[in-house]
Amino acid sequence: MSLDDLVVATEKIDTIYVTKLQGNLNNFTADRCVKSITSSLKHGSVILDLEELTMVTTQGIQAFRSLSEEAFLQKHRIILINIPVSVRQAFYMAGIKNLFQIATNEETAFKMASRGAR
């Protein structure tokens, strides 16, 4: 997988969107990622599965900040699951570790997302 590879796969289950990111979130891929997830946020909450996210750069961190703002504006939630250690460290170093709710598994994430707007 090259630096400009990011697979954004979204599946709608009831009113909740489950989006899986696979690859690198950087200046080559951030805009496409934000557009895809923002489109889902207009219709409901999003569970973001980061298990196969291999790299997050500064542009990727900015993308997560934008998504947090968009979720707030749309009055929906973004719940993160399966966060790799390297991504957790990037969030911590960037000071954004508290921007999102984090669930321990997909079942818990669905319960959190189903609670409605924040």
PDB file of C-alpha atoms in Angstrom:
ATOM      1  CA  MET A   1       0.000   0.000   0.000  1.00  0.00           C
ATOM      2  CA  SER A   2       1.438   3.371  -1.001  1.00  0.00           C
ATOM      3  CA  LEU A   3       1.224   6.690   0.841  1.00  0.00           C
ATOM      4  CA  ASP A   4      -1.796   7.819  -1.133  1.00  0.00           C
ATOM      5  CA  ASP A   5      -3.815   4.693  -0.398  1.00  0.00           C
ATOM      6  CA  LEU A   6      -6.764   4.895   1.948  1.00  0.00           C
ATOM      7  CA  VAL A   7      -9.784   2.646   1.660  1.00  0.00           C
ATOM      8  CA  VAL A   8     -12.939   4.138   3.180  1.00  0.00           C
ATOM      9  CA  ALA A   9     -15.647   1.479   3.346  1.00  0.00           C
ATOM     10  CA  THR A  10     -19.053   2.459   4.733  1.00  0.00           C
ATOM     11  CA  GLU A  11     -21.997   0.237   5.578  1.00  0.00           C
ATOM     12  CA  LYS A  12     -25.360   1.488   6.864  1.00  0.00           C
ATOM     13  CA  ILE A  13     -26.964  -0.580   9.610  1.00  0.00           C
ATOM     14  CA  ASP A  14     -30.361   0.827  10.603  1.00  0.00           C
ATOM     15  CA  THR A  15     -29.656   4.545  11.121  1.00  0.00           C
ATOM     16  CA  ILE A  16     -25.975   4.113  11.989  1.00  0.00           C
ATOM     17  CA  TYR A  17     -23.082   4.176   9.555  1.00  0.00           C
ATOM     18  CA  VAL A  18     -20.073   1.926  10.143  1.00  0.00           C
ATOM     19  CA  THR A  19     -16.997   3.219   8.341  1.00  0.00           C
ATOM     20  CA  LYS A  20     -13.745   1.279   8.208  1.00  0.00           C
ATOM     21  CA  LEU A  21     -10.502   3.029   7.354  1.00  0.00           C
ATOM     22  CA  GLN A  22      -7.669   1.002   5.881  1.00  0.00           C
ATOM     23  CA  GLY A  23      -4.314   2.540   4.984  1.00  0.00           C
ATOM     24  CA  ASN A  24      -2.827   5.981   5.528  1.00  0.00           C
ATOM     25  CA  LEU A  25      -4.586   9.171   6.579  1.00  0.00           C
ATOM     26  CA  ASN A  26      -2.373  11.975   5.307  1.00  0.00           C
ATOM     27  CA  ASN A  27      -2.324  15.008   3.001  1.00  0.00           C
ATOM     28  CA  PHE A  28      -3.071  12.760  -0.004  1.00  0.00           C
ATOM     29  CA  THR A  29      -6.111  11.081   1.561  1.00  0.00           C
ATOM     30  CA  ALA A  30      -7.542  13.379   4.253  1.00  0.00           C
ATOM     31  CA  ASP A  31      -9.974  15.345   2.060  1.00  0.00           C
ATOM     32  CA  ARG A  32     -11.527  12.221   0.566  1.00  0.00           C
ATOM     33  CA  CYS A  33     -11.892  10.696   4.031  1.00  0.00           C
ATOM     34  CA  VAL A  34     -13.532  13.812   5.492  1.00  0.00           C
ATOM     35  CA  LYS A  35     -15.956  14.114   2.564  1.00  0.00           C
ATOM     36  CA  SER A  36     -17.020  10.488   2.861  1.00  0.00           C
ATOM     37  CA  ILE A  37     -17.599  10.576   6.620  1.00  0.00           C
ATOM     38  CA  THR A  38     -19.243  14.025   6.502  1.00  0.00           C
ATOM     39  CA  SER A  39     -21.714  12.656   3.962  1.00  0.00           C
ATOM     40  CA  SER A  40     -22.669   9.896   6.409  1.00  0.00           C
ATOM     41  CA  LEU A  41     -22.900  12.333   9.343  1.00  0.00           C
ATOM     42  CA  LYS A  42     -25.646  14.250   7.543  1.00  0.00           C
ATOM     43  CA  HIS A  43     -27.865  11.181   7.948  1.00  0.00           C
ATOM     44  CA  GLY A  44     -26.841   9.669  11.271  1.00  0.00           C
ATOM     45  CA  SER A  45     -24.142   8.747  13.736  1.00  0.00           C
ATOM     46  CA  VAL A  46     -20.934   7.074  12.569  1.00  0.00           C
ATOM     47  CA  ILE A  47     -18.937   4.247  14.085  1.00  0.00           C
ATOM     48  CA  LEU A  48     -15.383   4.651  12.860  1.00  0.00           C
ATOM     49  CA  ASP A  49     -13.360   1.432  12.859  1.00  0.00           C
ATOM     50  CA  LEU A  50      -9.667   2.318  12.810  1.00  0.00           C
ATOM     51  CA  GLU A  51      -8.235  -1.191  13.167  1.00  0.00           C
ATOM     52  CA  GLU A  52      -6.505  -1.108   9.775  1.00  0.00           C
ATOM     53  CA  LEU A  53      -5.459   2.548   9.838  1.00  0.00           C
ATOM     54  CA  THR A  54      -1.689   2.288   9.579  1.00  0.00           C
ATOM     55  CA  MET A  55      -0.548   5.912   9.674  1.00  0.00           C
ATOM     56  CA  VAL A  56      -1.941   9.298  10.718  1.00  0.00           C
ATOM     57  CA  THR A  57      -0.004  12.443   9.828  1.00  0.00           C
ATOM     58  CA  THR A  58      -0.630  16.053  10.817  1.00  0.00           C
ATOM     59  CA  GLN A  59      -3.152  16.345   7.965  1.00  0.00           C
ATOM     60  CA  GLY A  60      -4.863  13.234   9.304  1.00  0.00           C
ATOM     61  CA  ILE A  61      -5.103  14.776  12.763  1.00  0.00           C
ATOM     62  CA  GLN A  62      -6.633  17.887  11.191  1.00  0.00           C
ATOM     63  CA  ALA A  63      -9.131  15.643   9.399  1.00  0.00           C
ATOM     64  CA  PHE A  64     -10.205  14.176  12.743  1.00  0.00           C
ATOM     65  CA  ARG A  65     -10.617  17.699  14.167  1.00  0.00           C
ATOM     66  CA  SER A  66     -12.814  18.633  11.197  1.00  0.00           C
ATOM     67  CA  LEU A  67     -14.902  15.501  11.657  1.00  0.00           C
ATOM     68  CA  SER A  68     -15.422  16.290  15.338  1.00  0.00           C
ATOM     69  CA  GLU A  69     -16.681  19.770  14.438  1.00  0.00           C
ATOM     70  CA  GLU A  70     -18.945  18.392  11.720  1.00  0.00           C
ATOM     71  CA  ALA A  71     -20.428  15.800  14.091  1.00  0.00           C
ATOM     72  CA  PHE A  72     -21.212  18.576  16.557  1.00  0.00           C
ATOM     73  CA  LEU A  73     -22.865  20.690  13.849  1.00  0.00           C
ATOM     74  CA  GLN A  74     -24.904  17.753  12.542  1.00  0.00           C
ATOM     75  CA  LYS A  75     -25.884  16.749  16.109  1.00  0.00           C
ATOM     76  CA  HIS A  76     -24.664  13.199  15.555  1.00  0.00           C
ATOM     77  CA  ARG A  77     -21.931  11.137  17.152  1.00  0.00           C
ATOM     78  CA  ILE A  78     -18.686   9.663  15.931  1.00  0.00           C
ATOM     79  CA  ILE A  79     -17.654   6.672  18.004  1.00  0.00           C
ATOM     80  CA  LEU A  80     -14.211   5.186  17.497  1.00  0.00           C
ATOM     81  CA  ILE A  81     -13.406   1.482  17.809  1.00  0.00           C
ATOM     82  CA  ASN A  82     -10.309  -0.676  17.333  1.00  0.00           C
ATOM     83  CA  ILE A  83      -7.792   2.151  17.622  1.00  0.00           C
ATOM     84  CA  PRO A  84      -4.206   1.006  16.949  1.00  0.00           C
ATOM     85  CA  VAL A  85      -1.562   1.991  19.499  1.00  0.00           C
ATOM     86  CA  SER A  86       0.221   4.219  16.964  1.00  0.00           C
ATOM     87  CA  VAL A  87      -2.998   6.138  16.263  1.00  0.00           C
ATOM     88  CA  ARG A  88      -3.725   6.494  19.995  1.00  0.00           C
ATOM     89  CA  GLN A  89      -0.244   7.941  20.449  1.00  0.00           C
ATOM     90  CA  ALA A  90      -0.778  10.388  17.581  1.00  0.00           C
ATOM     91  CA  PHE A  91      -4.090  11.514  19.133  1.00  0.00           C
ATOM     92  CA  TYR A  92      -2.439  11.942  22.519  1.00  0.00           C
ATOM     93  CA  MET A  93       0.502  13.919  21.142  1.00  0.00           C
ATOM     94  CA  ALA A  94      -1.845  16.157  19.124  1.00  0.00           C
ATOM     95  CA  GLY A  95      -4.084  16.767  22.128  1.00  0.00           C
ATOM     96  CA  ILE A  96      -7.233  15.342  20.534  1.00  0.00           C
ATOM     97  CA  LYS A  97      -7.636  12.153  22.565  1.00  0.00           C
ATOM     98  CA  ASN A  98     -10.833  13.474  24.163  1.00  0.00           C
ATOM     99  CA  LEU A  99     -12.588  14.703  20.997  1.00  0.00           C
ATOM    100  CA  PHE A 100     -14.352  11.401  20.378  1.00  0.00           C
ATOM    101  CA  GLN A 101     -16.165   8.746  22.318  1.00  0.00           C
ATOM    102  CA  ILE A 102     -14.339   5.437  22.256  1.00  0.00           C
ATOM    103  CA  ALA A 103     -16.051   2.059  22.526  1.00  0.00           C
ATOM    104  CA  THR A 104     -14.375  -1.213  23.432  1.00  0.00           C
ATOM    105  CA  ASN A 105     -16.240  -3.140  20.716  1.00  0.00           C
ATOM    106  CA  GLU A 106     -18.801  -2.732  17.936  1.00  0.00           C
ATOM    107  CA  GLU A 107     -21.748  -3.802  20.098  1.00  0.00           C
ATOM    108  CA  THR A 108     -20.987  -1.107  22.679  1.00  0.00           C
ATOM    109  CA  ALA A 109     -20.457   1.415  19.892  1.00  0.00           C
ATOM    110  CA  PHE A 110     -23.936   0.676  18.501  1.00  0.00           C
ATOM    111  CA  LYS A 111     -25.483   1.232  21.924  1.00  0.00           C
ATOM    112  CA  MET A 112     -23.612   4.549  22.253  1.00  0.00           C
ATOM    113  CA  ALA A 113     -24.572   5.668  18.743  1.00  0.00           C
ATOM    114  CA  SER A 114     -28.219   4.768  19.286  1.00  0.00           C
ATOM    115  CA  ARG A 115     -28.560   7.160  22.219  1.00  0.00           C
ATOM    116  CA  GLY A 116     -29.205  10.018  19.799  1.00  0.00           C
ATOM    117  CA  ALA A 117     -27.644  13.433  19.540  1.00  0.00           C
ATOM    118  CA  ARG A 118     -25.091  14.601  22.014  1.00  0.00           C
TER     119      ARG A 118
END
